[in-house]
C-alpha cells in the first residue's frame, strides 16, 4: 500500500492564480483510463482522469490560471503511477485546500483498500458528525483521483452515489480493490 503524505499549499503559493508555481504535467495510461498527472516541486497537485486530454488540461489550467506549465514527467509522477499500480511507494501531495478539506482527505487515506465508508462515517471520524453534506463537497473537490481514495466513499445505504469521474469508473475502482460485487 502506498504511503501518501499531504503538504498543504501556502497562501503565497496559490495567491494570484498560483503565479509563483511551476507545474509539470504529463499524461499516462492506467487500467482505469488515461490520466493527467501534475506536480509542483513539492508533490503531486492534480491527478485527473483524461478521457478528453484537452479538457483535462483546461481544467488544470483553470485551477492554476497564472502558474507556469511545463509538459514533462517528474519523479512525483512516477511515484503516483507506481502507487496506482499498487506499489508500496512514498507519494507526496502538494494540495490547495481548506483545513476542512484536508481533514476529510486525511480521513479518506485511512480507508483500507477494498473497504468503503459512508459520508457520515467520515464526518464522525473528523469530529463533525453533522457535516455529511460538507464532507460530500470535500470529497467531490478531491484534486487527486485514486491517490486520495474518494471512490471508497458511498451513500448511507452503501450504494454508489455520484462520482466526479463517473459512477461506472467508481464501480470499477471498487471492484478492482475488493474483488467483490457491489450494489
PDB file of C-alpha atoms in Angstrom:
ATOM      1  CA  UNK A   1       0.000   0.000   0.000  1.00  0.00           C
ATOM      2  CA  UNK A   2       1.425   3.412  -0.881  1.00  0.00           C
ATOM      3  CA  UNK A   3       2.375   5.887   1.821  1.00  0.00           C
ATOM      4  CA  UNK A   4       0.730   9.186   0.959  1.00  0.00           C
ATOM      5  CA  UNK A   5       1.544  12.461   2.669  1.00  0.00           C
ATOM      6  CA  UNK A   6      -0.248  15.739   2.097  1.00  0.00           C
ATOM      7  CA  UNK A   7       1.609  19.039   2.188  1.00  0.00           C
ATOM      8  CA  UNK A   8      -0.859  21.920   2.017  1.00  0.00           C
ATOM      9  CA  UNK A   9      -0.041  24.788  -0.286  1.00  0.00           C
ATOM     10  CA  UNK A  10       0.645  28.044   1.440  1.00  0.00           C
ATOM     11  CA  UNK A  11      -1.474  31.087   0.732  1.00  0.00           C
ATOM     12  CA  UNK A  12       1.530  32.620  -1.062  1.00  0.00           C
ATOM     13  CA  UNK A  13       1.807  29.586  -3.357  1.00  0.00           C
ATOM     14  CA  UNK A  14      -1.722  29.810  -4.705  1.00  0.00           C
ATOM     15  CA  UNK A  15      -2.264  33.544  -4.348  1.00  0.00           C
ATOM     16  CA  UNK A  16      -2.803  35.429  -7.599  1.00  0.00           C
ATOM     17  CA  UNK A  17      -3.701  32.286  -9.527  1.00  0.00           C
ATOM     18  CA  UNK A  18      -0.553  30.424  -8.418  1.00  0.00           C
ATOM     19  CA  UNK A  19       1.714  32.788 -10.340  1.00  0.00           C
ATOM     20  CA  UNK A  20       4.734  31.657  -8.298  1.00  0.00           C
ATOM     21  CA  UNK A  21       4.288  27.955  -9.095  1.00  0.00           C
ATOM     22  CA  UNK A  22       5.767  25.912 -11.891  1.00  0.00           C
ATOM     23  CA  UNK A  23       3.609  22.885 -12.584  1.00  0.00           C
ATOM     24  CA  UNK A  24       4.932  19.903 -14.515  1.00  0.00           C
ATOM     25  CA  UNK A  25       2.327  17.725 -16.187  1.00  0.00           C
ATOM     26  CA  UNK A  26       2.174  14.539 -18.218  1.00  0.00           C
ATOM     27  CA  UNK A  27      -0.372  12.055 -19.475  1.00  0.00           C
ATOM     28  CA  UNK A  28      -0.308   8.334 -18.769  1.00  0.00           C
ATOM     29  CA  UNK A  29      -2.429   5.272 -19.400  1.00  0.00           C
ATOM     30  CA  UNK A  30      -3.711   3.253 -16.425  1.00  0.00           C
ATOM     31  CA  UNK A  31      -6.008   0.258 -16.065  1.00  0.00           C
ATOM     32  CA  UNK A  32      -8.735   2.762 -15.180  1.00  0.00           C
ATOM     33  CA  UNK A  33      -8.232   5.073 -18.151  1.00  0.00           C
ATOM     34  CA  UNK A  34      -5.893   7.829 -19.251  1.00  0.00           C
ATOM     35  CA  UNK A  35      -4.871  10.340 -16.606  1.00  0.00           C
ATOM     36  CA  UNK A  36      -3.246  13.742 -16.405  1.00  0.00           C
ATOM     37  CA  UNK A  37      -0.730  13.971 -13.560  1.00  0.00           C
ATOM     38  CA  UNK A  38       0.544  17.377 -12.446  1.00  0.00           C
ATOM     39  CA  UNK A  39       3.078  18.284  -9.801  1.00  0.00           C
ATOM     40  CA  UNK A  40       4.983  21.111  -8.238  1.00  0.00           C
ATOM     41  CA  UNK A  41       8.473  20.669  -6.829  1.00  0.00           C
ATOM     42  CA  UNK A  42       6.863  19.566  -3.540  1.00  0.00           C
ATOM     43  CA  UNK A  43       4.461  16.899  -4.826  1.00  0.00           C
ATOM     44  CA  UNK A  44       1.522  15.887  -6.980  1.00  0.00           C
ATOM     45  CA  UNK A  45      -1.069  18.672  -7.142  1.00  0.00           C
ATOM     46  CA  UNK A  46      -3.543  17.081  -9.566  1.00  0.00           C
ATOM     47  CA  UNK A  47      -4.463  13.688 -10.941  1.00  0.00           C
ATOM     48  CA  UNK A  48      -7.355  13.976 -13.359  1.00  0.00           C
ATOM     49  CA  UNK A  49      -8.965  11.271 -15.477  1.00  0.00           C
ATOM     50  CA  UNK A  50      -8.251  12.406 -19.011  1.00  0.00           C
ATOM     51  CA  UNK A  51     -10.970  10.918 -21.187  1.00  0.00           C
ATOM     52  CA  UNK A  52     -10.509  14.137 -23.168  1.00  0.00           C
ATOM     53  CA  UNK A  53      -6.885  15.267 -22.834  1.00  0.00           C
ATOM     54  CA  UNK A  54      -7.524  18.833 -23.969  1.00  0.00           C
ATOM     55  CA  UNK A  55     -10.395  19.221 -21.494  1.00  0.00           C
ATOM     56  CA  UNK A  56      -8.364  17.805 -18.600  1.00  0.00           C
ATOM     57  CA  UNK A  57      -5.536  20.227 -19.376  1.00  0.00           C
ATOM     58  CA  UNK A  58      -8.048  23.111 -19.491  1.00  0.00           C
ATOM     59  CA  UNK A  59      -9.313  22.020 -16.060  1.00  0.00           C
ATOM     60  CA  UNK A  60      -5.776  22.018 -14.663  1.00  0.00           C
ATOM     61  CA  UNK A  61      -5.010  25.440 -16.135  1.00  0.00           C
ATOM     62  CA  UNK A  62      -8.281  26.837 -14.750  1.00  0.00           C
ATOM     63  CA  UNK A  63      -7.320  25.639 -11.260  1.00  0.00           C
ATOM     64  CA  UNK A  64      -3.932  27.396 -11.507  1.00  0.00           C
ATOM     65  CA  UNK A  65      -4.524  30.165 -14.069  1.00  0.00           C
ATOM     66  CA  UNK A  66      -1.229  32.036 -13.632  1.00  0.00           C
ATOM     67  CA  UNK A  67       1.134  29.141 -12.975  1.00  0.00           C
ATOM     68  CA  UNK A  68       3.910  28.262 -15.386  1.00  0.00           C
ATOM     69  CA  UNK A  69       3.202  24.886 -17.052  1.00  0.00           C
ATOM     70  CA  UNK A  70       5.831  22.505 -18.373  1.00  0.00           C
ATOM     71  CA  UNK A  71       4.973  19.234 -20.091  1.00  0.00           C
ATOM     72  CA  UNK A  72       7.382  16.738 -18.549  1.00  0.00           C
ATOM     73  CA  UNK A  73       7.359  13.647 -16.376  1.00  0.00           C
ATOM     74  CA  UNK A  74       8.812  14.002 -12.885  1.00  0.00           C
ATOM     75  CA  UNK A  75       9.722  11.629 -10.067  1.00  0.00           C
ATOM     76  CA  UNK A  76       6.429  12.642  -8.407  1.00  0.00           C
ATOM     77  CA  UNK A  77       4.544  11.426 -11.494  1.00  0.00           C
ATOM     78  CA  UNK A  78       6.453   8.133 -11.490  1.00  0.00           C
ATOM     79  CA  UNK A  79       5.671   7.577  -7.797  1.00  0.00           C
ATOM     80  CA  UNK A  80       1.977   8.307  -8.390  1.00  0.00           C
ATOM     81  CA  UNK A  81       1.822   5.786 -11.243  1.00  0.00           C
ATOM     82  CA  UNK A  82       3.563   3.160  -9.112  1.00  0.00           C
ATOM     83  CA  UNK A  83       1.072   3.820  -6.291  1.00  0.00           C
ATOM     84  CA  UNK A  84      -1.859   3.412  -8.675  1.00  0.00           C
ATOM     85  CA  UNK A  85      -0.320   0.102  -9.677  1.00  0.00           C
ATOM     86  CA  UNK A  86      -0.321  -0.992  -6.044  1.00  0.00           C
ATOM     87  CA  UNK A  87       3.357  -0.489  -5.215  1.00  0.00           C
ATOM     88  CA  UNK A  88       4.439   0.420  -1.690  1.00  0.00           C
ATOM     89  CA  UNK A  89       5.978   3.782  -2.503  1.00  0.00           C
ATOM     90  CA  UNK A  90       6.066   7.199  -0.891  1.00  0.00           C
ATOM     91  CA  UNK A  91       3.884   9.755  -2.656  1.00  0.00           C
ATOM     92  CA  UNK A  92       3.942  13.391  -1.696  1.00  0.00           C
ATOM     93  CA  UNK A  93       0.891  15.514  -2.474  1.00  0.00           C
ATOM     94  CA  UNK A  94       1.054  19.307  -2.608  1.00  0.00           C
ATOM     95  CA  UNK A  95      -2.566  20.445  -2.444  1.00  0.00           C
ATOM     96  CA  UNK A  96      -4.512  23.661  -2.282  1.00  0.00           C
ATOM     97  CA  UNK A  97      -7.219  23.097   0.307  1.00  0.00           C
ATOM     98  CA  UNK A  98      -9.096  24.414   3.284  1.00  0.00           C
ATOM     99  CA  UNK A  99      -8.391  22.897   6.715  1.00  0.00           C
ATOM    100  CA  UNK A 100     -11.765  21.097   6.500  1.00  0.00           C
ATOM    101  CA  UNK A 101     -10.921  19.583   3.103  1.00  0.00           C
ATOM    102  CA  UNK A 102      -7.539  18.461   4.420  1.00  0.00           C
ATOM    103  CA  UNK A 103      -9.211  16.768   7.394  1.00  0.00           C
ATOM    104  CA  UNK A 104     -11.624  14.927   5.092  1.00  0.00           C
ATOM    105  CA  UNK A 105      -8.860  13.888   2.689  1.00  0.00           C
ATOM    106  CA  UNK A 106      -6.685  12.656   5.559  1.00  0.00           C
ATOM    107  CA  UNK A 107      -9.644  10.580   6.755  1.00  0.00           C
ATOM    108  CA  UNK A 108     -10.082   9.100   3.272  1.00  0.00           C
ATOM    109  CA  UNK A 109      -6.468   7.929   3.383  1.00  0.00           C
ATOM    110  CA  UNK A 110      -7.362   5.729   6.380  1.00  0.00           C
ATOM    111  CA  UNK A 111      -9.976   3.710   4.447  1.00  0.00           C
ATOM    112  CA  UNK A 112      -8.345   0.392   3.648  1.00  0.00           C
ATOM    113  CA  UNK A 113      -8.208  -0.805   0.056  1.00  0.00           C
ATOM    114  CA  UNK A 114     -11.233  -2.996  -0.613  1.00  0.00           C
ATOM    115  CA  UNK A 115     -13.305  -1.218   2.047  1.00  0.00           C
ATOM    116  CA  UNK A 116     -15.754   1.647   1.934  1.00  0.00           C
ATOM    117  CA  UNK A 117     -17.036   4.308   4.328  1.00  0.00           C
ATOM    118  CA  UNK A 118     -20.118   6.483   4.243  1.00  0.00           C
ATOM    119  CA  UNK A 119     -20.091  10.263   4.191  1.00  0.00           C
ATOM    120  CA  UNK A 120     -21.482  10.201   7.731  1.00  0.00           C
ATOM    121  CA  UNK A 121     -18.755   7.866   8.953  1.00  0.00           C
ATOM    122  CA  UNK A 122     -16.150  10.278   7.599  1.00  0.00           C
ATOM    123  CA  UNK A 123     -17.957  13.217   9.237  1.00  0.00           C
ATOM    124  CA  UNK A 124     -17.927  11.397  12.595  1.00  0.00           C
ATOM    125  CA  UNK A 125     -14.271  10.443  12.149  1.00  0.00           C
ATOM    126  CA  UNK A 126     -13.216  14.081  11.734  1.00  0.00           C
ATOM    127  CA  UNK A 127     -15.312  15.198  14.700  1.00  0.00           C
ATOM    128  CA  UNK A 128     -18.056  16.880  12.648  1.00  0.00           C
ATOM    129  CA  UNK A 129     -20.960  14.372  12.836  1.00  0.00           C
ATOM    130  CA  UNK A 130     -23.499  16.766  11.314  1.00  0.00           C
ATOM    131  CA  UNK A 131     -21.305  17.693   8.356  1.00  0.00           C
ATOM    132  CA  UNK A 132     -22.098  14.810   5.985  1.00  0.00           C
ATOM    133  CA  UNK A 133     -23.054  17.171   3.177  1.00  0.00           C
ATOM    134  CA  UNK A 134     -19.879  19.242   3.642  1.00  0.00           C
ATOM    135  CA  UNK A 135     -17.887  16.007   3.641  1.00  0.00           C
ATOM    136  CA  UNK A 136     -19.549  15.153   0.323  1.00  0.00           C
ATOM    137  CA  UNK A 137     -18.483  18.509  -1.090  1.00  0.00           C
ATOM    138  CA  UNK A 138     -14.893  17.997   0.095  1.00  0.00           C
ATOM    139  CA  UNK A 139     -14.850  14.500  -1.396  1.00  0.00           C
ATOM    140  CA  UNK A 140     -16.071  15.939  -4.702  1.00  0.00           C
ATOM    141  CA  UNK A 141     -13.292  18.541  -4.679  1.00  0.00           C
ATOM    142  CA  UNK A 142     -10.518  15.963  -4.292  1.00  0.00           C
ATOM    143  CA  UNK A 143      -7.932  17.026  -6.912  1.00  0.00           C
ATOM    144  CA  UNK A 144      -6.009  13.739  -6.977  1.00  0.00           C
ATOM    145  CA  UNK A 145      -8.197  10.868  -8.160  1.00  0.00           C
ATOM    146  CA  UNK A 146      -7.267   7.425  -6.840  1.00  0.00           C
ATOM    147  CA  UNK A 147      -4.365   8.703  -4.685  1.00  0.00           C
ATOM    148  CA  UNK A 148      -6.830  10.102  -2.158  1.00  0.00           C
ATOM    149  CA  UNK A 149      -9.412   7.329  -2.449  1.00  0.00           C
ATOM    150  CA  UNK A 150     -12.634   9.306  -2.741  1.00  0.00           C
ATOM    151  CA  UNK A 151     -14.010   6.359  -4.729  1.00  0.00           C
ATOM    152  CA  UNK A 152     -14.229   4.455  -1.404  1.00  0.00           C
ATOM    153  CA  UNK A 153     -16.957   6.755  -0.060  1.00  0.00           C
ATOM    154  CA  UNK A 154     -20.514   5.518  -0.553  1.00  0.00           C
ATOM    155  CA  UNK A 155     -24.026   6.550   0.410  1.00  0.00           C
ATOM    156  CA  UNK A 156     -25.554   5.660   3.773  1.00  0.00           C
ATOM    157  CA  UNK A 157     -27.242   2.615   2.164  1.00  0.00           C
ATOM    158  CA  UNK A 158     -23.800   1.576   0.798  1.00  0.00           C
ATOM    159  CA  UNK A 159     -24.751   2.147  -2.826  1.00  0.00           C
ATOM    160  CA  UNK A 160     -22.596   4.135  -5.206  1.00  0.00           C
ATOM    161  CA  UNK A 161     -23.533   7.779  -5.386  1.00  0.00           C
ATOM    162  CA  UNK A 162     -22.189  10.413  -7.679  1.00  0.00           C
ATOM    163  CA  UNK A 163     -18.537  10.411  -8.609  1.00  0.00           C
ATOM    164  CA  UNK A 164     -16.675  13.231 -10.259  1.00  0.00           C
ATOM    165  CA  UNK A 165     -15.273  10.839 -12.862  1.00  0.00           C
ATOM    166  CA  UNK A 166     -18.422   8.718 -13.458  1.00  0.00           C
ATOM    167  CA  UNK A 167     -20.179   6.119 -11.353  1.00  0.00           C
ATOM    168  CA  UNK A 168     -19.030   3.309 -13.649  1.00  0.00           C
ATOM    169  CA  UNK A 169     -15.374   4.251 -13.055  1.00  0.00           C
ATOM    170  CA  UNK A 170     -16.032   4.322  -9.292  1.00  0.00           C
ATOM    171  CA  UNK A 171     -17.568   0.859  -9.530  1.00  0.00           C
ATOM    172  CA  UNK A 172     -14.543  -0.390 -11.494  1.00  0.00           C
ATOM    173  CA  UNK A 173     -12.122   1.044  -8.916  1.00  0.00           C
ATOM    174  CA  UNK A 174     -14.021  -0.553  -6.033  1.00  0.00           C
ATOM    175  CA  UNK A 175     -14.283  -3.907  -7.783  1.00  0.00           C
ATOM    176  CA  UNK A 176     -10.578  -3.884  -8.584  1.00  0.00           C
ATOM    177  CA  UNK A 177      -9.795  -3.362  -4.899  1.00  0.00           C
ATOM    178  CA  UNK A 178     -12.260  -5.764  -3.332  1.00  0.00           C
ATOM    179  CA  UNK A 179     -12.903  -8.452  -5.879  1.00  0.00           C
ATOM    180  CA  UNK A 180     -16.499  -8.462  -4.583  1.00  0.00           C
ATOM    181  CA  UNK A 181     -19.669  -7.247  -6.219  1.00  0.00           C
ATOM    182  CA  UNK A 182     -21.231  -4.004  -5.055  1.00  0.00           C
ATOM    183  CA  UNK A 183     -24.735  -2.588  -5.278  1.00  0.00           C
TER     184      UNK A 183
END
